[in-house]
Coordinates of C-alpha atoms and ligand atoms in Angstrom, one line a residue:
Chain R
M2 CA 7.7 -28.9 38.0
I3 CA 6.4 -31.6 40.3
D4 CA 3.0 -33.0 39.5
F5 CA 0.9 -33.2 42.7
G6 CA -1.9 -34.6 40.9
F7 CA -4.3 -31.8 41.6
G8 CA -4.5 -28.1 41.0
L9 CA -6.5 -25.2 42.2
S10 CA -7.5 -24.0 38.8
R11 CA -6.9 -25.2 35.2
S12 CA -4.5 -23.6 33.0
S13 CA -6.2 -21.7 30.1
S14 CA -3.1 -22.2 28.1
V15 CA -3.7 -24.1 24.9
K16 CA -1.2 -26.7 23.8
L17 CA -1.1 -25.9 20.1
D18 CA 0.7 -29.2 19.4
E19 CA -2.1 -31.2 20.9
V20 CA -5.3 -29.5 19.7
D21 CA -7.6 -31.5 17.5
L22 CA -7.9 -29.8 14.1
G23 CA -10.2 -32.3 12.7
L24 CA -13.1 -29.9 12.1
Y25 CA -10.9 -27.3 10.6
H26 CA -9.4 -29.7 8.2
K27 CA -12.9 -30.9 7.1
L28 CA -13.7 -27.3 6.4
E29 CA -10.4 -26.7 4.6
A30 CA -11.2 -29.5 2.3
L31 CA -14.5 -28.0 1.2
E32 CA -13.4 -24.3 1.4
P33 CA -9.7 -23.9 0.8
G34 CA -10.2 -20.1 0.8
V35 CA -10.4 -20.4 4.6
R36 CA -6.6 -20.6 4.9
V37 CA -6.0 -17.0 3.6
C38 CA -8.0 -15.2 6.4
M39 CA -5.8 -12.5 7.8
S40 CA -8.0 -11.7 10.8
C41 CA -8.9 -8.1 9.5
G42 CA -12.3 -8.1 11.1
S43 CA -14.1 -6.6 8.1
C44 CA -16.7 -9.5 8.1
T45 CA -17.4 -8.9 11.8
S46 CA -17.7 -5.2 11.8
T47 CA -20.2 -5.3 8.7
C48 CA -22.3 -8.1 10.1
T49 CA -25.7 -6.9 11.1
A50 CA -26.2 -9.7 13.4
G51 CA -22.8 -9.3 15.1
P52 CA -23.4 -6.7 17.8
W53 CA -26.5 -8.5 19.1
S54 CA -25.7 -12.2 18.7
G55 CA -21.9 -12.2 18.8
M56 CA -21.7 -13.5 15.4
S57 CA -18.2 -13.1 13.9
V58 CA -16.9 -15.0 10.8
R59 CA -13.2 -13.9 12.0
K60 CA -13.7 -15.6 15.4
L61 CA -15.3 -18.5 13.9
I62 CA -12.3 -19.2 11.5
L63 CA -9.8 -18.5 14.3
N64 CA -11.5 -20.8 16.9
L65 CA -11.6 -23.6 14.2
Q66 CA -7.9 -23.0 13.6
R67 CA -7.4 -23.4 17.4
G68 CA -9.4 -26.6 17.6
K69 CA -12.5 -25.1 19.3
D70 CA -16.2 -25.9 18.8
V71 CA -18.1 -23.3 17.0
E72 CA -21.6 -24.9 16.5
K73 CA -23.4 -22.3 18.7
M74 CA -22.2 -19.4 16.6
L75 CA -23.7 -20.9 13.4
S76 CA -27.3 -20.4 14.5
C77 CA -26.6 -16.5 14.8
C78 CA -25.9 -16.1 11.2
M79 CA -28.8 -14.9 8.9
L80 CA -26.9 -15.8 5.7
C81 CA -27.3 -12.3 4.3
G82 CA -23.9 -12.4 2.7
K83 CA -22.7 -8.9 3.7
C84 CA -19.5 -10.3 5.1
T85 CA -18.6 -11.9 1.7
M86 CA -18.9 -8.4 0.0
V87 CA -16.2 -6.9 2.3
C88 CA -13.7 -9.6 2.7
P89 CA -10.4 -8.2 1.1
R90 CA -9.1 -11.7 0.7
G91 CA -12.1 -12.7 -1.4
I92 CA -13.2 -15.6 0.9
N93 CA -16.7 -16.6 0.2
T94 CA -17.7 -16.4 3.9
R95 CA -21.3 -17.1 3.4
H96 CA -20.6 -20.2 1.6
L97 CA -18.1 -21.2 4.2
I98 CA -20.8 -21.0 7.0
L99 CA -23.1 -23.2 4.8
S100 CA -20.3 -25.7 4.4
L101 CA -19.7 -25.7 8.0
C102 CA -23.4 -26.4 8.7
R103 CA -23.1 -29.3 6.4
I104 CA -20.2 -30.7 8.4
Y105 CA -22.2 -30.3 11.6
G106 CA -25.1 -32.0 9.8
K107 CA -27.5 -29.0 10.2
K108 CA -30.0 -27.5 8.0
Q109 CA -30.1 -23.7 7.8
Chain Y
M2 CA 29.2 9.9 -26.0
E3 CA 26.0 7.9 -26.2
K4 CA 22.5 9.1 -25.5
I5 CA 20.5 7.3 -22.9
A6 CA 16.7 7.9 -22.8
I7 CA 15.3 8.2 -19.3
I8 CA 11.6 7.6 -19.5
G9 CA 10.1 9.4 -16.4
G10 CA 11.5 12.3 -14.6
G11 CA 10.5 11.5 -11.0
I12 CA 13.3 11.2 -8.4
A13 CA 14.5 7.9 -9.9
G14 CA 14.9 9.5 -13.3
M15 CA 16.5 12.6 -11.9
E16 CA 19.1 10.8 -9.8
A17 CA 20.0 8.4 -12.6
A18 CA 20.4 11.2 -15.1
R19 CA 22.6 13.2 -12.6
R20 CA 24.9 10.2 -12.1
L21 CA 25.1 9.3 -15.8
L22 CA 26.0 12.9 -16.5
Q23 CA 28.9 12.6 -14.0
L24 CA 30.0 9.5 -15.6
G25 CA 30.4 11.3 -18.9
H26 CA 27.1 10.1 -20.7
E27 CA 24.4 12.1 -22.3
P28 CA 21.1 11.4 -20.5
V29 CA 17.9 12.7 -22.0
I30 CA 14.7 12.9 -19.8
V31 CA 11.3 12.2 -21.3
E32 CA 8.7 13.4 -18.8
K33 CA 4.9 13.2 -19.5
S34 CA 3.9 15.9 -17.0
D35 CA 5.0 19.5 -16.8
H36 CA 7.4 19.1 -14.0
L37 CA 10.2 17.0 -12.6
G38 CA 10.1 15.2 -9.3
G39 CA 7.0 12.9 -9.9
H40 CA 5.0 12.1 -6.9
V41 CA 7.5 13.4 -4.5
A42 CA 7.1 16.9 -5.9
G43 CA 3.6 16.7 -4.4
W44 CA 4.6 15.6 -0.9
Y45 CA 5.3 18.0 2.0
K46 CA 7.8 16.3 4.4
L47 CA 9.5 12.9 4.0
F48 CA 9.7 10.3 6.7
P49 CA 11.9 9.3 8.5
D50 CA 13.9 12.6 8.8
M51 CA 11.0 15.0 8.0
M52 CA 13.1 16.5 5.2
S53 CA 11.4 18.9 3.0
A54 CA 10.2 17.1 -0.2
R55 CA 10.5 20.3 -2.3
E56 CA 14.2 20.7 -1.1
L57 CA 14.9 17.1 -2.2
V58 CA 13.5 17.7 -5.6
E59 CA 15.4 21.1 -6.0
Q60 CA 18.6 19.5 -4.9
L61 CA 18.2 16.8 -7.6
A62 CA 17.3 19.3 -10.2
A63 CA 20.4 21.3 -9.5
G64 CA 22.5 18.4 -10.7
L65 CA 20.7 18.4 -14.1
D66 CA 22.6 21.3 -15.7
G67 CA 23.2 20.2 -19.3
V68 CA 20.6 17.5 -19.3
T69 CA 17.9 17.7 -21.9
V70 CA 14.5 17.4 -20.5
Y71 CA 11.3 17.0 -22.7
Y72 CA 8.2 17.9 -20.7
R73 CA 4.7 16.9 -21.7
T74 CA 6.2 14.1 -23.8
R75 CA 5.7 10.5 -24.1
V76 CA 7.4 7.7 -26.0
A77 CA 5.6 7.0 -29.2
N78 CA 7.6 4.0 -30.1
M79 CA 10.8 2.2 -29.4
N80 CA 12.8 -0.2 -31.6
R81 CA 16.0 -2.2 -31.4
L82 CA 18.5 -0.7 -33.7
G83 CA 21.9 -2.0 -34.0
S84 CA 23.3 -2.4 -30.5
G85 CA 21.0 0.3 -29.1
Y86 CA 17.5 1.7 -29.4
S87 CA 15.7 4.1 -31.6
V88 CA 13.2 6.0 -29.4
M89 CA 10.5 8.0 -31.1
L90 CA 8.9 10.7 -28.9
S91 CA 5.4 12.2 -29.1
N92 CA 6.9 15.6 -29.9
G93 CA 8.5 14.2 -33.1
V94 CA 12.0 14.0 -31.8
N95 CA 13.9 10.8 -32.5
L96 CA 16.6 9.6 -30.1
Q97 CA 19.2 7.1 -31.0
C98 CA 20.2 5.7 -27.7
G99 CA 22.9 3.1 -26.4
A100 CA 20.5 2.3 -23.5
V101 CA 17.0 3.1 -22.0
L102 CA 16.2 3.5 -18.4
I103 CA 12.5 3.1 -17.4
S104 CA 11.8 5.1 -14.4
T105 CA 8.1 5.7 -14.9
G106 CA 7.2 5.2 -11.2
F107 CA 3.7 4.3 -9.8
R108 CA 0.1 5.4 -9.9
L109 CA -1.9 6.1 -6.7
F110 CA -4.9 3.9 -6.1
D111 CA -8.1 5.7 -7.0
A112 CA -9.8 5.8 -3.6
S113 CA -13.4 6.4 -5.1
R114 CA -13.2 2.8 -6.4
K115 CA -13.7 1.8 -2.7
E116 CA -17.1 3.0 -2.6
E117 CA -17.6 1.8 1.0
Y118 CA -15.3 4.7 2.1
G119 CA -17.2 7.5 0.4
Y120 CA -14.4 9.3 -1.2
G121 CA -15.9 12.0 -3.5
V122 CA -19.3 11.4 -1.9
Y123 CA -19.0 12.4 1.7
D124 CA -17.9 15.9 2.6
H125 CA -14.8 15.0 4.9
V126 CA -13.0 12.3 3.2
V127 CA -9.5 12.9 1.7
T128 CA -6.6 10.7 0.8
N129 CA -3.0 10.6 1.9
S130 CA -1.9 12.6 -1.3
D131 CA -4.7 15.2 -0.7
L132 CA -3.4 15.6 2.9
E133 CA 0.2 16.1 1.8
A134 CA -1.0 18.8 -0.6
W135 CA -3.0 20.6 2.1
L136 CA 0.0 20.3 4.6
G137 CA 2.1 21.9 1.9
G138 CA -0.3 24.9 1.8
A139 CA -2.9 24.0 -0.8
P140 CA -6.4 24.9 0.4
D141 CA -8.9 22.0 0.9
Y142 CA -12.5 22.8 1.8
R143 CA -12.8 19.1 3.1
I144 CA -10.6 19.7 5.9
P145 CA -12.4 21.3 8.9
D146 CA -10.9 24.1 10.8
N147 CA -11.0 22.5 14.2
P148 CA -11.6 18.7 14.1
A149 CA -12.2 17.1 17.3
S150 CA -11.3 13.7 15.7
V151 CA -9.4 12.5 12.7
A152 CA -9.3 8.9 11.5
F153 CA -6.8 7.3 9.3
V154 CA -7.7 4.1 7.3
H155 CA -4.6 2.0 6.3
C156 CA -4.5 -0.3 3.3
V157 CA -7.0 1.3 1.0
G158 CA -6.6 -0.5 -2.3
S159 CA -3.7 -2.4 -1.0
R160 CA -3.7 -6.0 0.4
D161 CA -7.2 -6.1 -1.3
L162 CA -7.9 -8.9 -3.8
K163 CA -11.2 -7.4 -4.7
A164 CA -9.4 -4.2 -5.8
G165 CA -7.1 -6.4 -7.7
N166 CA -4.1 -5.5 -5.6
P167 CA -2.7 -8.2 -3.3
Q168 CA 0.4 -6.3 -2.6
C169 CA 1.3 -4.2 0.4
S170 CA 2.2 -0.7 -0.6
K171 CA 4.9 -0.5 2.1
V172 CA 5.0 3.2 2.6
C173 CA 1.5 4.0 3.8
C174 CA 1.7 2.6 7.5
M175 CA 4.7 5.2 7.9
T176 CA 2.8 7.9 5.9
A177 CA -0.2 7.4 8.2
I178 CA 1.8 7.7 11.4
K179 CA 3.7 10.7 10.0
Q180 CA 0.5 12.4 8.9
A181 CA -1.2 11.4 12.3
I182 CA 1.6 13.2 14.2
E183 CA 1.5 16.2 11.8
M184 CA -2.3 16.5 12.4
K185 CA -1.8 16.1 16.1
E186 CA 0.7 19.0 16.1
K187 CA -1.7 21.1 14.1
F188 CA -4.7 20.2 16.2
P189 CA -3.5 19.3 19.8
Q190 CA -7.1 19.0 21.1
A191 CA -8.1 16.3 18.5
D192 CA -8.2 12.6 18.9
I193 CA -6.3 10.9 16.2
W194 CA -7.1 7.3 15.3
C195 CA -5.3 4.8 13.0
F196 CA -7.2 1.7 11.9
Y197 CA -4.7 -0.8 10.7
M198 CA -4.4 -4.6 9.9
D199 CA -0.8 -4.9 10.5
L200 CA 1.7 -2.1 11.2
R201 CA 4.6 -2.4 8.7
L202 CA 7.4 -0.3 10.0
F203 CA 10.4 -2.1 8.6
G204 CA 12.9 0.7 7.9
K205 CA 15.5 2.6 9.8
K206 CA 13.9 4.9 12.4
Y207 CA 10.4 3.7 11.4
E208 CA 9.6 1.9 14.6
D209 CA 10.8 5.2 16.4
F210 CA 8.0 7.0 14.8
Y211 CA 5.5 4.5 16.1
I212 CA 6.9 4.8 19.6
A213 CA 6.8 8.6 19.4
A214 CA 3.2 8.6 17.9
Q215 CA 2.1 6.5 21.1
R216 CA 4.3 8.1 23.7
D217 CA 4.5 11.8 22.8
H218 CA 1.4 12.3 20.8
G219 CA -1.2 10.0 22.2
I220 CA -2.4 8.6 18.9
H221 CA -4.9 5.8 19.2
F222 CA -4.2 2.6 17.2
V223 CA -7.0 0.1 16.6
R224 CA -6.3 -3.2 14.9
G225 CA -9.1 -3.8 12.5
R226 CA -10.0 -2.9 8.9
V227 CA -12.6 -0.4 8.4
S228 CA -15.5 -2.0 6.6
E229 CA -17.8 0.7 5.8
V230 CA -18.2 4.5 6.3
S231 CA -21.4 6.5 6.3
E232 CA -22.2 10.2 7.0
D233 CA -24.4 11.5 9.9
I234 CA -26.8 14.5 9.7
D235 CA -24.1 16.8 10.9
G236 CA -21.8 15.8 8.1
R237 CA -19.3 13.8 10.3
V238 CA -18.1 10.5 9.0
V239 CA -19.1 7.3 10.8
L240 CA -16.7 4.4 10.6
K241 CA -17.4 0.8 11.4
A242 CA -14.6 -1.7 12.1
E243 CA -13.8 -4.5 14.5
D244 CA -11.4 -4.0 17.2
T245 CA -10.0 -7.4 16.6
L246 CA -7.8 -7.3 19.7
A247 CA -10.7 -6.7 21.9
G248 CA -13.0 -8.8 19.8
T249 CA -15.7 -6.2 19.6
P250 CA -17.4 -4.3 16.7
V251 CA -16.6 -0.5 17.1
K252 CA -18.0 2.7 15.8
L253 CA -16.4 6.1 15.6
S254 CA -17.7 9.4 14.4
A255 CA -15.0 11.6 13.0
D256 CA -14.7 15.1 11.6
L257 CA -12.1 14.0 9.0
L258 CA -11.3 10.6 7.4
V259 CA -8.0 10.1 5.6
L260 CA -7.6 7.2 3.3
M261 CA -4.1 5.7 2.8
S262 CA -4.4 5.0 -0.9
G263 CA -1.9 2.5 -2.2
M264 CA 0.8 2.3 -4.8
L265 CA -0.1 0.6 -8.0
C266 CA 1.7 -0.1 -11.2
N267 CA 2.0 2.7 -13.6
E268 CA -0.8 2.8 -16.2
D269 CA 1.8 2.9 -19.1
T270 CA 3.6 -0.3 -18.0
Q271 CA 2.0 -2.5 -20.4
S272 CA 2.4 -0.4 -23.5
L273 CA 6.1 0.5 -22.7
A274 CA 7.0 -3.1 -22.0
R275 CA 5.3 -4.2 -25.3
M276 CA 7.4 -1.7 -27.3
V277 CA 10.7 -3.4 -26.1
R278 CA 9.3 -6.9 -25.3
A279 CA 10.1 -6.4 -21.7
D280 CA 8.2 -8.6 -19.1
V281 CA 5.5 -7.4 -16.9
D282 CA 5.3 -9.0 -13.5
S283 CA 2.2 -10.7 -12.0
D284 CA 1.6 -7.6 -9.9
G285 CA 1.5 -5.4 -13.0
F286 CA 4.8 -3.7 -12.3
M287 CA 7.8 -4.2 -14.6
R288 CA 9.5 -7.6 -14.0
S289 CA 13.2 -7.3 -12.9
R290 CA 15.5 -10.2 -13.9
D291 CA 15.3 -11.1 -10.2
N292 CA 14.1 -9.4 -7.0
I293 CA 17.4 -9.9 -5.1
Y294 CA 20.5 -9.1 -7.2
R295 CA 19.2 -7.7 -10.5
I296 CA 16.3 -5.5 -9.8
N297 CA 17.7 -2.8 -12.2
E298 CA 17.9 -5.2 -15.1
S299 CA 15.1 -6.2 -17.5
N300 CA 15.1 -9.4 -19.6
R301 CA 16.1 -7.2 -22.6
P302 CA 19.6 -6.1 -23.4
G303 CA 20.1 -2.3 -22.7
I304 CA 16.8 -1.8 -20.9
F305 CA 17.2 -0.9 -17.3
F306 CA 14.8 0.0 -14.4
A307 CA 15.0 2.2 -11.4
G308 CA 12.5 3.1 -8.7
A309 CA 8.8 2.5 -8.2
C310 CA 8.2 1.1 -11.8
T311 CA 9.2 -2.4 -10.6
G312 CA 7.3 -2.2 -7.2
T313 CA 6.5 -0.2 -4.2
K314 CA 9.5 1.7 -3.0
T315 CA 10.6 4.3 -0.5
V316 CA 12.5 7.4 -1.5
P317 CA 15.9 6.0 -0.2
E318 CA 15.3 2.8 -2.1
T319 CA 14.4 4.7 -5.2
V320 CA 17.4 6.8 -5.2
G321 CA 19.7 4.0 -4.3
E322 CA 18.4 2.0 -7.2
A323 CA 18.8 5.1 -9.5
R324 CA 22.5 5.2 -8.7
A325 CA 22.9 1.6 -9.2
A326 CA 21.1 1.7 -12.6
A327 CA 23.5 4.6 -13.7
L328 CA 26.4 2.3 -12.8
D329 CA 24.9 -0.7 -14.5
I330 CA 24.3 1.4 -17.7
H331 CA 27.7 2.8 -17.6
N332 CA 29.3 -0.6 -17.4
Y333 CA 27.0 -1.9 -20.1
L334 CA 27.8 0.8 -22.5
S335 CA 31.6 0.3 -21.6
G336 CA 31.2 -3.5 -22.3
N337 CA 32.3 -4.6 -18.9
D338 CA 29.3 -6.5 -17.5
Ligands
FAD401 C1 1.2 9.4 0.1 C2 2.6 9.0 -0.2 C3 3.7 9.6 0.7 C4 5.0 9.1 0.6 N1 5.8 9.7 1.4 C5 7.1 9.1 1.4 C6 8.1 9.6 2.4 O1 7.8 10.5 3.2 N2 9.3 9.0 2.5 C7 9.7 8.0 1.5 O2 10.8 7.5 1.6 N3 8.8 7.6 0.6 C8 7.6 8.2 0.5 N4 6.7 7.8 -0.4 C9 7.1 6.9 -1.6 C10 7.7 7.8 -2.8 O3 6.6 8.6 -3.2 C11 8.3 7.0 -3.9 O4 9.4 6.3 -3.4 C12 8.7 7.9 -5.1 O5 7.8 8.6 -5.6 C13 9.2 6.9 -6.2 O6 9.9 7.6 -7.3 P1 9.9 7.3 -8.8 O7 10.7 8.3 -9.5 O8 10.2 5.9 -8.9 O9 8.3 7.3 -9.3 P2 7.3 8.6 -9.4 O10 7.4 9.6 -8.2 O11 6.0 7.9 -9.6 O12 7.8 9.4 -10.7 C14 7.6 8.8 -12.0 C15 7.7 10.0 -13.1 O13 7.6 9.3 -14.3 C16 6.6 10.1 -15.2 N5 6.0 9.2 -16.1 C17 5.2 8.1 -15.8 N6 4.8 7.4 -16.9 C18 5.6 8.0 -17.9 C19 5.6 7.8 -19.3 N7 4.9 6.8 -19.9 N8 6.3 8.6 -20.0 C20 7.0 9.6 -19.5 N9 7.0 9.9 -18.2 C21 6.2 9.1 -17.5 C22 5.6 10.6 -14.1 O14 5.0 11.8 -14.6 C23 6.6 11.0 -12.9 O15 7.2 12.2 -13.1 C24 5.3 8.1 -0.4 C25 4.4 7.6 -1.2 C26 3.0 8.0 -1.1 C27 1.9 7.3 -1.9
SF4_402 S1 -23.8 -13.8 6.2 FE1 -24.0 -14.2 8.5 S2 -21.9 -13.7 9.3 FE2 -22.1 -12.8 7.2 S3 -22.8 -10.7 7.6 FE3 -24.7 -11.9 7.2 S4 -25.3 -12.6 9.2 FE4 -23.2 -11.8 9.4
SF4_403 S1 -13.1 -10.3 6.1 FE1 -12.1 -12.1 5.3 S2 -9.9 -11.9 5.8 FE2 -11.0 -10.4 7.1 S3 -11.3 -11.5 9.0 FE3 -13.2 -11.8 7.7 S4 -12.9 -13.7 6.6 FE4 -10.9 -13.1 7.4
SF4_404 S1 2.3 -0.3 4.4 FE1 0.6 -0.6 5.9 S2 -1.1 0.7 5.2 FE2 0.3 0.3 3.3 S3 -0.5 -1.5 2.4 FE3 1.1 -2.1 3.8 S4 0.1 -2.7 5.7 FE4 -1.4 -1.5 4.5

């Protein structure tokens, strides 16, 4: 395709080979369990804050795996730990959120 | 003629016995329950052909003329004796066998262990196994007369590290779709929902079932694992899940909840394996010599496997393995390995 140097709208397509996974790799180092998430959504559906704040551990993990920033979502979590109880892959999701806060340099 | 002890008279044990008889051996079936056919004897219709499960068991039983079957009997002990095995039964009988076939099958996951689904607590929660029995004509007060909606939950006690079972039970996606269609045919007005994490429809004709469920029966599929279930004041079950494709938490009130309990290792695996020093695999099932070419063989001479005792299996896989095991045993006893 010829590149005219301009476009009407930007493509929403993500170039997977070019995304920056720095944040995800940092989290992986602290929480290796994050790798086995199978996107089942149990954490999201059981989260009391979810329906009102949009909090979703599943989306949080997936967004990190796709190189997106998730800082906003962190403040929606009440650290109640319900999601950790239902995760079928045994991921300590609550601890994962705390580790992520540490990476972002935040206090909860 | 040499005796062969067949431990477990499910379809694996029955088919192997039938074939060994044809090959001129003397199979003896040791069955701990009071009937042959194992789990299949409790099912109604079998996917993918919707064949009658009872007819299959009757067909297999018809080939057992002349085979000794000990019911309500277990193996008390087994020892290597010469080139064979001495098998002591709980009824006092002692069998001198050239070879032993272990065909003890599986155990269904106890759904009440997943407390969040309310099995045994809420009024309208049943398992796949309960529904098969009901479809086959057994009364079940938990199943309402005219449900407006029925929900199926996949992967109950399977793919679940917290329940101690990381493995996929393989048959329950198909069972859910089969039962969803059967329920839709019984209750055409009802909305039928399947909550799944992944649909695993790998076998011949399986995907056809999925297409038919969508196209001909309007079954609803939601990709999300149900995380908790409660009961409302009218006694309906209320499910919570995330619709992971839409990215939103969802709720559903249903008149009936059907839990797809998984297939686990038989509870006697450890004790049987210990008697003959056979290996148990990391998933709790019997360990085959390999999982590609020697599924029927154990690490011990003269001890063979068939069916769901080594892992989750469908009916065609089970009977296929039973035939293969019969031939393996025949060759083993004839000295041509
Ligand atoms: C809900 C459900 C529906 C299914 N529907 C289908 C279907 O439609 N189509 C399909 O292809 N597959 C289906 N399957 C899979 C099918 O049930 C299995 O493939 C089949 O039961 C395996 O047969 P088996 O003989 O190996 O084991 P089992 O059926 O478990 O039989 C084992 C036998 O051994 C006996 N036994 C166990 N331990 C001992 C012991 N220590 N001593 C003596 N006897 C013992 C048991 O009493 C039993 O009779 C379904 C499974 C489930 C859970
Ligand atoms: S710990 Fe946070 S994400 Fe998990 S259920 Fe509680 S509020 Fe939701
Ligand atoms: S419950 Fe666990 S496996 Fe499921 S989406 Fe959440 S973190 Fe991933
Ligand atoms: S076959 Fe389907 S329902 Fe059964 S454990 Fe596997 S994915 Fe879950």
